[in-house]
Short mmCIF file of C-alpha atoms in Angstrom, two decimals:
data_model
loop_
_atom_site.label_atom_id
_atom_site.label_comp_id
_atom_site.label_asym_id
_atom_site.label_seq_id
_atom_site.Cartn_x
_atom_site.Cartn_y
_atom_site.Cartn_z
CA MET A 97 16.48 10.89 64.19
CA ARG A 98 13.30 8.93 63.58
CA LYS A 99 11.78 11.98 61.90
CA VAL A 100 14.74 12.41 59.57
CA PHE A 101 14.54 8.73 58.73
CA GLN A 102 10.84 8.93 57.87
CA ALA A 103 11.52 11.97 55.70
CA GLU A 104 14.23 10.07 53.87
CA LEU A 105 11.98 7.08 53.31
CA HIS A 106 9.29 9.39 52.03
CA GLN A 107 11.76 10.97 49.64
CA ILE A 108 12.65 7.56 48.22
CA GLY A 109 8.97 6.93 47.61
CA GLU A 110 8.58 10.32 45.94
CA GLN A 111 11.53 9.69 43.68
CA LEU A 112 10.08 6.34 42.57
CA ILE A 113 6.85 8.16 41.71
CA GLU A 114 8.79 10.76 39.77
CA ILE A 115 10.67 8.10 37.77
CA SER A 116 7.44 6.25 37.02
CA GLN A 117 5.92 9.51 35.78
CA LEU A 118 8.87 10.02 33.41
CA VAL A 119 8.49 6.42 32.21
CA ALA A 120 4.80 7.00 31.50
CA ASN A 121 5.64 10.18 29.56
CA ALA A 122 8.34 8.31 27.64
CA MET A 123 5.93 5.56 26.60
CA ASP A 124 3.27 8.11 25.60
CA LYS A 125 5.71 9.96 23.38
CA ALA A 126 7.41 6.81 22.06
CA THR A 127 4.01 5.49 20.99
CA ILE A 128 3.13 8.68 19.10
CA ALA A 129 6.57 8.75 17.49
CA PHE A 130 6.16 5.10 16.55
CA GLU A 131 2.65 5.47 15.16
CA THR A 132 3.16 8.73 13.30
CA ALA A 133 6.81 8.32 12.27
CA ASP A 134 7.70 11.49 14.18
CA THR A 135 11.46 11.51 14.37
CA GLU A 136 11.73 14.65 16.53
CA LEU A 137 9.50 13.19 19.19
CA ALA A 138 11.52 9.96 18.99
CA GLN A 139 14.63 12.03 19.62
CA ASP A 140 12.97 13.59 22.70
CA VAL A 141 12.31 10.15 24.18
CA ILE A 142 15.87 9.04 23.51
CA ALA A 143 17.30 12.18 25.14
CA ALA A 144 14.91 12.02 28.11
CA ASP A 145 15.99 8.48 28.99
CA ALA A 146 19.26 9.82 30.42
CA ARG A 147 17.24 11.63 33.11
CA ILE A 148 15.54 8.37 34.12
CA ASP A 149 18.92 6.66 34.35
CA PHE A 150 20.28 9.51 36.46
CA LEU A 151 17.32 9.43 38.84
CA GLN A 152 17.60 5.68 39.22
CA ASN A 153 21.27 5.92 40.17
CA ASP A 154 20.52 8.74 42.55
CA LEU A 155 17.69 6.80 44.19
CA ASP A 156 19.91 3.75 44.57
CA GLU A 157 22.66 5.81 46.22
CA ARG A 158 20.17 7.34 48.65
CA ALA A 159 18.71 3.92 49.45
CA ILE A 160 22.17 2.53 50.20
CA ASP A 161 22.96 5.55 52.38
CA ILE A 162 19.80 4.93 54.37
CA LEU A 163 20.74 1.28 54.79
CA ALA A 164 24.20 2.29 55.99
CA LEU A 165 23.25 5.16 58.27
CA GLN A 166 19.87 4.12 59.65
CA GLY A 167 20.05 0.32 59.69
CA PRO A 168 16.33 -0.03 59.03
CA VAL A 169 14.55 -3.28 59.89
CA ALA A 170 11.24 -5.00 59.21
CA SER A 171 8.87 -3.22 56.84
CA ASP A 172 11.16 -0.20 56.39
CA LEU A 173 13.95 -2.47 55.24
CA ARG A 174 11.65 -4.33 52.86
CA MET A 175 10.49 -1.01 51.48
CA ILE A 176 14.03 0.12 50.74
CA VAL A 177 15.09 -3.16 49.16
CA GLY A 178 11.83 -3.10 47.22
CA ALA A 179 12.62 0.43 46.01
CA LEU A 180 15.99 -0.77 44.69
CA ARG A 181 14.21 -3.49 42.73
CA MET A 182 11.44 -1.24 41.48
CA SER A 183 13.88 1.42 40.35
CA ALA A 184 15.68 -1.23 38.28
CA SER A 185 12.39 -2.28 36.64
CA LEU A 186 11.40 1.32 35.96
CA GLU A 187 14.79 2.08 34.48
CA ARG A 188 14.37 -0.90 32.18
CA MET A 189 10.89 0.30 31.16
CA GLY A 190 12.51 3.61 30.21
CA ASP A 191 15.05 1.73 28.08
CA LEU A 192 12.27 -0.16 26.30
CA ALA A 193 10.35 3.05 25.55
CA ARG A 194 13.63 4.37 24.15
CA HIS A 195 14.03 1.24 22.00
CA VAL A 196 10.53 1.81 20.56
CA ALA A 197 11.49 5.41 19.77
CA GLN A 198 14.76 4.27 18.22
CA LEU A 199 12.89 1.94 15.85
CA ALA A 200 10.69 4.88 14.79
CA ARG A 201 13.75 7.03 14.14
CA LEU A 202 15.58 4.25 12.30
CA ARG A 203 12.74 3.73 9.81
CA TYR A 204 11.82 7.39 9.34
CA PRO A 205 10.17 8.55 7.07
CA ASP A 206 8.60 5.09 6.81
CA HIS A 207 6.31 3.64 9.45
CA VAL A 208 7.75 0.74 11.40
CA ILE A 209 4.62 -1.40 11.30
CA PRO A 210 2.82 -2.57 8.13
CA THR A 211 -0.78 -1.36 7.83
CA ALA A 212 -2.42 -4.76 8.25
CA ILE A 213 -0.98 -5.36 11.71
CA ARG A 214 -1.17 -1.76 12.96
CA PRO A 215 -4.35 -2.23 15.04
CA THR A 216 -2.62 -4.96 17.07
CA PHE A 217 0.28 -2.65 17.81
CA GLU A 218 -2.02 0.25 18.63
CA GLU A 219 -3.76 -1.87 21.23
CA MET A 220 -0.44 -3.09 22.65
CA ALA A 221 0.92 0.44 22.85
CA GLN A 222 -2.25 1.70 24.51
CA LEU A 223 -2.13 -1.06 27.09
CA ASP A 224 1.52 -0.29 27.84
CA GLN A 225 0.67 3.39 28.25
CA GLN A 226 -2.07 2.42 30.68
CA ILE A 227 0.23 0.08 32.54
CA ALA A 228 2.79 2.87 32.96
CA LYS A 229 0.11 5.27 34.23
CA LYS A 230 -1.28 2.68 36.61
CA VAL A 231 2.18 1.87 37.94
CA ASN A 232 2.61 5.57 38.65
CA GLU A 233 -0.79 5.76 40.38
CA LEU A 234 -0.13 2.54 42.28
CA LEU A 235 3.13 3.90 43.67
CA GLU A 236 1.27 7.04 44.71
CA THR A 237 -1.91 5.53 46.17
CA ARG A 238 -1.01 1.89 46.92
CA ASN A 239 -4.49 1.01 45.72
CA LEU A 240 -4.02 -2.68 44.95
CA GLU A 241 -6.98 -2.76 42.58
CA LEU A 242 -4.52 -1.18 40.15
CA SER A 243 -2.20 -4.19 40.43
CA ASN A 244 -4.98 -6.46 39.23
CA GLU A 245 -5.67 -4.14 36.31
CA ILE A 246 -1.97 -4.20 35.42
CA TYR A 247 -1.94 -8.02 35.49
CA ALA A 248 -5.02 -8.08 33.22
CA HIS A 249 -3.44 -5.65 30.75
CA ASN A 250 -0.30 -7.75 30.72
CA ALA A 251 -2.28 -10.91 29.98
CA ARG A 252 -3.91 -9.16 27.02
CA ILE A 253 -0.52 -7.96 25.78
CA ASN A 254 0.76 -11.52 25.88
CA GLU A 255 -2.16 -12.56 23.67
CA LEU A 256 -1.46 -9.73 21.24
CA HIS A 257 2.25 -10.58 21.21
CA ALA A 258 1.41 -14.19 20.30
CA GLY A 259 -1.00 -12.84 17.67
CA VAL A 260 1.84 -10.92 16.02
CA PHE A 261 3.78 -14.14 15.50
CA LYS A 262 0.67 -15.86 14.15
CA ALA A 263 0.21 -13.03 11.66
CA ILE A 264 3.83 -13.30 10.58
CA ALA A 265 3.42 -17.06 10.05
CA SER A 266 0.25 -16.67 7.94
CA PRO A 267 0.40 -16.97 4.13
CA GLU A 268 -0.85 -13.36 3.84
CA TRP A 269 2.32 -11.99 5.42
CA ASP A 270 4.12 -10.43 2.46
CA VAL A 271 6.42 -7.80 3.98
CA SER A 272 10.20 -7.68 3.68
CA ALA A 273 12.55 -9.47 6.05
CA PRO A 274 13.93 -6.25 7.66
CA ILE A 275 10.38 -5.11 8.41
CA THR A 276 9.63 -8.53 9.88
CA VAL A 277 12.62 -7.97 12.16
CA ASP A 278 11.29 -4.57 13.26
CA VAL A 279 7.85 -5.99 13.93
CA THR A 280 9.37 -8.82 15.97
CA LEU A 281 11.53 -6.49 18.04
CA ALA A 282 8.77 -3.93 18.56
CA SER A 283 6.40 -6.63 19.77
CA ARG A 284 9.06 -7.94 22.11
CA TYR A 285 9.73 -4.43 23.51
CA PHE A 286 6.04 -3.80 24.20
CA GLU A 287 5.72 -7.21 25.82
CA ARG A 288 8.79 -6.77 28.04
CA PHE A 289 7.65 -3.29 29.07
CA ALA A 290 4.45 -4.85 30.42
CA ASP A 291 6.41 -7.59 32.20
CA HIS A 292 8.39 -4.98 34.11
CA GLY A 293 5.17 -3.16 34.97
CA VAL A 294 3.87 -6.41 36.43
CA SER A 295 7.10 -6.79 38.34
CA VAL A 296 6.64 -3.38 40.00
CA ALA A 297 2.97 -4.10 40.72
CA ARG A 298 3.84 -7.40 42.39
CA LYS A 299 6.48 -5.69 44.49
CA VAL A 300 4.07 -2.98 45.68
CA THR A 301 1.44 -5.59 46.44
CA TYR A 302 3.98 -7.52 48.45
CA LEU A 303 5.02 -4.43 50.39
CA VAL A 304 1.39 -3.62 51.22
CA THR A 305 0.13 -7.11 52.04
CA GLY A 306 3.35 -8.83 53.13
CA GLU A 307 2.37 -11.73 50.92
CA TRP A 308 4.25 -12.80 47.86
CA GLN A 309 1.98 -14.09 45.12
CA PRO A 310 3.59 -16.93 43.28
CA SER A 311 0.34 -17.40 41.39
CA ALA A 312 0.45 -13.89 39.95
CA PRO A 313 1.77 -13.58 36.41
CA LEU A 314 5.50 -14.21 36.40
CA ILE A 315 7.82 -11.45 35.34
CA MET B 942 28.82 -12.24 66.23
CA ARG B 943 31.36 -10.86 63.80
CA LYS B 944 32.39 -14.42 62.95
CA VAL B 945 28.81 -15.46 62.23
CA PHE B 946 28.40 -12.39 60.08
CA GLN B 947 31.50 -13.16 58.05
CA ALA B 948 30.29 -16.71 57.56
CA GLU B 949 26.95 -15.44 56.32
CA LEU B 950 28.59 -13.03 53.90
CA HIS B 951 30.78 -15.84 52.66
CA GLN B 952 27.71 -18.00 52.13
CA ILE B 953 26.09 -15.30 49.99
CA GLY B 954 29.24 -15.20 47.87
CA GLU B 955 29.22 -19.00 47.56
CA GLN B 956 25.59 -19.01 46.50
CA LEU B 957 26.27 -16.42 43.79
CA ILE B 958 29.07 -18.66 42.51
CA GLU B 959 26.72 -21.64 42.55
CA ILE B 960 24.06 -19.76 40.58
CA SER B 961 26.62 -18.56 38.04
CA GLN B 962 27.79 -22.15 37.61
CA LEU B 963 24.22 -23.26 36.89
CA VAL B 964 23.85 -20.41 34.40
CA ALA B 965 27.04 -21.48 32.62
CA ASN B 966 25.76 -25.08 32.46
CA ALA B 967 22.42 -23.84 31.15
CA MET B 968 24.05 -21.85 28.34
CA ASP B 969 26.32 -24.78 27.43
CA LYS B 970 23.35 -27.13 27.12
CA ALA B 971 21.07 -24.56 25.49
CA THR B 972 23.70 -23.99 22.82
CA ILE B 973 24.04 -27.69 22.05
CA ALA B 974 20.26 -28.09 22.00
CA PHE B 975 20.02 -25.09 19.70
CA GLU B 976 22.76 -26.20 17.33
CA THR B 977 21.83 -29.87 17.15
CA ALA B 978 18.04 -29.58 17.49
CA ASP B 979 18.17 -31.77 20.61
CA THR B 980 14.76 -31.43 22.19
CA GLU B 981 15.56 -33.52 25.28
CA LEU B 982 18.52 -31.37 26.16
CA ALA B 983 16.36 -28.30 25.58
CA GLN B 984 13.86 -29.74 28.04
CA ASP B 985 16.66 -30.20 30.61
CA VAL B 986 17.57 -26.52 30.36
CA ILE B 987 13.96 -25.46 30.72
CA ALA B 988 13.47 -27.67 33.80
CA ALA B 989 16.78 -26.61 35.37
CA ASP B 990 15.86 -22.93 35.23
CA ALA B 991 13.49 -23.40 38.17
CA ARG B 992 16.49 -24.25 40.35
CA ILE B 993 18.20 -20.98 39.38
CA ASP B 994 15.04 -19.05 40.22
CA PHE B 995 14.78 -20.83 43.58
CA LEU B 996 18.40 -20.11 44.47
CA GLN B 997 18.02 -16.46 43.50
CA ASN B 998 15.00 -16.06 45.79
CA ASP B 999 16.79 -17.86 48.57
CA LEU B 1000 19.88 -15.68 48.19
CA ASP B 1001 17.75 -12.54 48.22
CA GLU B 1002 15.99 -13.62 51.41
CA ARG B 1003 19.31 -14.34 53.11
CA ALA B 1004 20.70 -11.00 52.00
CA ILE B 1005 17.69 -9.18 53.42
CA ASP B 1006 17.99 -11.12 56.68
CA ILE B 1007 21.62 -10.05 56.98
CA LEU B 1008 20.64 -6.44 56.33
CA ALA B 1009 17.98 -6.67 59.04
CA LEU B 1010 19.93 -8.57 61.68
CA GLN B 1011 23.49 -7.37 61.18
CA GLY B 1012 23.05 -3.81 59.90
CA PRO B 1013 26.21 -4.00 57.80
CA VAL B 1014 27.93 -0.80 56.68
CA ALA B 1015 30.60 0.30 54.23
CA SER B 1016 32.03 -2.40 51.98
CA ASP B 1017 29.98 -5.20 53.56
CA LEU B 1018 26.80 -3.31 52.80
CA ARG B 1019 27.92 -2.63 49.21
CA MET B 1020 28.71 -6.30 48.82
CA ILE B 1021 25.23 -7.36 49.93
CA VAL B 1022 23.42 -4.82 47.80
CA GLY B 1023 25.71 -5.83 44.93
CA ALA B 1024 24.79 -9.49 45.51
CA LEU B 1025 21.09 -8.60 45.19
CA ARG B 1026 21.80 -6.93 41.85
CA MET B 1027 24.06 -9.67 40.59
CA SER B 1028 21.58 -12.38 41.52
CA ALA B 1029 18.94 -10.55 39.46
CA SER B 1030 21.29 -10.41 36.45
CA LEU B 1031 22.21 -14.08 36.81
CA GLU B 1032 18.57 -15.07 37.10
CA ARG B 1033 17.88 -13.18 33.89
CA MET B 1034 20.80 -14.94 32.17
CA GLY B 1035 19.18 -18.23 33.17
CA ASP B 1036 15.89 -17.08 31.62
CA LEU B 1037 17.66 -16.18 28.38
CA ALA B 1038 19.39 -19.57 28.19
CA ARG B 1039 15.92 -21.07 28.71
CA HIS B 1040 14.52 -18.92 25.88
CA VAL B 1041 17.24 -20.23 23.55
CA ALA B 1042 16.33 -23.79 24.55
CA GLN B 1043 12.64 -23.05 24.04
CA LEU B 1044 13.32 -21.91 20.47
CA ALA B 1045 15.15 -25.18 19.82
CA ARG B 1046 12.25 -27.19 21.21
CA LEU B 1047 9.66 -25.15 19.31
CA ARG B 1048 11.30 -25.76 15.92
CA TYR B 1049 12.24 -29.40 16.53
CA PRO B 1050 13.01 -31.45 14.39
CA ASP B 1051 14.10 -28.44 12.33
CA HIS B 1052 17.10 -26.32 13.18
CA VAL B 1053 16.30 -22.80 14.32
CA ILE B 1054 19.00 -21.08 12.27
CA PRO B 1055 19.39 -21.29 8.48
CA THR B 1056 22.69 -22.81 7.31
CA ALA B 1057 24.12 -19.62 5.81
CA ILE B 1058 24.04 -17.70 9.08
CA ARG B 1059 24.95 -20.58 11.38
CA PRO B 1060 28.64 -19.63 11.79
CA THR B 1061 27.60 -16.22 13.17
CA PHE B 1062 25.37 -17.88 15.73
CA GLU B 1063 28.01 -20.44 16.63
CA GLU B 1064 30.43 -17.65 17.41
CA MET B 1065 27.82 -15.74 19.43
CA ALA B 1066 26.89 -18.84 21.40
CA GLN B 1067 30.54 -19.65 22.08
CA LEU B 1068 31.21 -16.14 23.31
CA ASP B 1069 28.16 -16.31 25.60
CA GLN B 1070 29.37 -19.63 26.98
CA GLN B 1071 32.75 -18.07 27.67
CA ILE B 1072 31.15 -15.02 29.26
CA ALA B 1073 29.14 -17.27 31.60
CA LYS B 1074 32.26 -19.23 32.55
CA LYS B 1075 34.26 -16.06 33.10
CA VAL B 1076 31.51 -14.57 35.25
CA ASN B 1077 31.64 -17.70 37.36
CA GLU B 1078 35.45 -17.51 37.63
CA LEU B 1079 35.33 -13.77 38.31
CA LEU B 1080 32.93 -14.29 41.22
CA GLU B 1081 35.27 -16.96 42.56
CA THR B 1082 38.63 -15.28 42.06
CA ARG B 1083 37.83 -11.55 41.70
CA ASN B 1084 40.53 -11.42 39.06
CA LEU B 1085 39.55 -8.24 37.22
CA GLU B 1086 41.38 -9.27 34.07
CA LEU B 1087 38.31 -11.44 33.50
CA SER B 1088 36.05 -8.37 33.50
CA ASN B 1089 38.00 -6.92 30.61
CA GLU B 1090 37.71 -10.19 28.72
CA ILE B 1091 33.96 -10.17 29.33
CA TYR B 1092 33.68 -6.60 27.99
CA ALA B 1093 35.66 -7.61 24.89
CA HIS B 1094 33.45 -10.65 24.27
CA ASN B 1095 30.39 -8.47 24.64
CA ALA B 1096 31.71 -5.96 22.11
CA ARG B 1097 32.24 -8.78 19.63
CA ILE B 1098 28.72 -10.10 20.27
CA ASN B 1099 27.31 -6.65 19.54
CA GLU B 1100 29.10 -6.72 16.18
CA LEU B 1101 27.76 -10.18 15.41
CA HIS B 1102 24.25 -9.13 16.47
CA ALA B 1103 24.42 -6.16 14.05
CA GLY B 1104 25.75 -8.56 11.41
CA VAL B 1105 22.66 -10.74 11.76
CA PHE B 1106 20.43 -7.78 10.88
CA LYS B 1107 22.66 -6.92 7.94
CA ALA B 1108 22.37 -10.49 6.67
CA ILE B 1109 18.59 -10.35 7.01
CA ALA B 1110 18.50 -7.09 5.03
CA SER B 1111 20.66 -8.45 2.19
CA PRO B 1112 19.07 -9.55 -1.10
CA GLU B 1113 20.37 -13.10 -0.52
CA TRP B 1114 18.15 -13.58 2.53
CA ASP B 1115 15.49 -15.97 1.27
CA VAL B 1116 14.12 -17.68 4.37
CA SER B 1117 10.53 -17.61 5.57
CA ALA B 1118 9.13 -14.90 7.82
CA PRO B 1119 8.68 -17.21 10.88
CA ILE B 1120 12.33 -18.26 10.62
CA THR B 1121 13.31 -14.60 10.32
CA VAL B 1122 11.44 -14.08 13.61
CA ASP B 1123 13.33 -16.92 15.28
CA VAL B 1124 16.66 -15.62 14.03
CA THR B 1125 15.82 -12.13 15.31
CA LEU B 1126 14.77 -13.38 18.74
CA ALA B 1127 17.71 -15.77 19.08
CA SER B 1128 20.15 -13.00 18.24
CA ARG B 1129 18.49 -10.72 20.76
CA TYR B 1130 18.64 -13.43 23.48
CA PHE B 1131 22.35 -14.03 22.92
CA GLU B 1132 23.02 -10.30 22.92
CA ARG B 1133 21.05 -9.68 26.14
CA PHE B 1134 22.76 -12.61 27.86
CA ALA B 1135 26.11 -10.91 27.23
CA ASP B 1136 24.75 -7.57 28.49
CA HIS B 1137 23.84 -9.14 31.81
CA GLY B 1138 27.26 -10.78 32.00
CA VAL B 1139 28.79 -7.31 31.57
CA SER B 1140 26.49 -6.02 34.26
CA VAL B 1141 27.79 -8.61 36.75
CA ALA B 1142 31.39 -7.95 35.72
CA ARG B 1143 30.98 -4.21 36.26
CA LYS B 1144 29.46 -4.84 39.68
CA VAL B 1145 32.33 -7.10 40.78
CA THR B 1146 34.85 -4.58 39.46
CA TYR B 1147 33.12 -1.86 41.43
CA LEU B 1148 33.11 -3.94 44.61
CA VAL B 1149 36.82 -4.68 44.25
CA THR B 1150 38.05 -1.23 43.20
CA GLY B 1151 35.35 1.01 44.70
CA GLU B 1152 35.23 2.82 41.39
CA TRP B 1153 32.26 2.83 39.08
CA GLN B 1154 33.28 2.84 35.44
CA PRO B 1155 30.92 4.93 33.38
CA SER B 1156 33.22 4.39 30.44
CA ALA B 1157 32.81 0.62 30.55
CA PRO B 1158 30.23 -0.84 28.16
CA LEU B 1159 26.76 0.05 29.36
CA ILE B 1160 24.41 -2.72 30.40
#
């Protein structure tokens, strides 16, 4: 019985890793689609999001079955409840990658982001890609050094996000209102993606150390 | 033992109702602050959000304790896992009401929304206020008619949200880029608030009927 239970717990962990891998792929592709106005790649991301949603639902059902059938306690229980939370964050990260891809598709053949502000978005996108990869690695290795790197990337993204609004408010900003909307939404999507990455990192850190960190960046 | 357990379950339900009441109050006040450029009221909403966050954490801890100590199964287990999900959605609704209030405070003494598009935002805000109230009533009464009303309000908000972007893209749109940003973000906050309301409504419906509704509006 105990052996079956451990195998089931392990499977939950594996499925979280799998979802986080799909999220990292989605953000990689969404970024390329976004930066190169590649509508086919955007379509791939949009289609692939259904798989993430399916895996999240499946993981949640398994987790609830374990709760019902095994009545786990202590750290096993925390792990399962944590997995439910993390799967929700990962699913949301998948949605946000999809939103980025949808913007690319909507504006095709144009680029979403005006030239002047493109470097800011490139850095944001790169940081989000790294966050997604580090979340995946963190779930696999539980190396908490990665959590700190995720928090640092998130802090930088918050700066860049604020920088976008400064650029929009500057007298040099001369793009159309609909493009201003796209820039605003894209910046918000990249920023929220990082927030959810932080949320997963905090949860893993909590599961490993048993200590909640109210001083860590808030989600 | 069974009696204690039922009392604990009841308490979780009561706390969800309490949180949803605070969320409804927050959206009521945030809307007034937003529409009348009332910075003090905005500050109230921002300060009150900490209470929602506290109650969510507290509810989650209680729910996990019940899982650990009582090992609930079947519908009791679904109810507790559902409460964890609903508390997360309600907490997020509180954040979004706070974001609306923060926009009002940021632009004070100006109004956030240009006159021409104000009726659209008034309708969106009203619908969100109703959604919050109906979520509160739904948690209290489990009258599923309310879920359908929430879905309908959400559908209307999605139309209004799309209408905002159409207005911004029209040749008559002559407001500054920073105000375009505010309008975009405000519209997104109102739209997301409704999404989370739908999410809670779907969860309650599922707990009452045992049937998940993939055809209901997606969160």
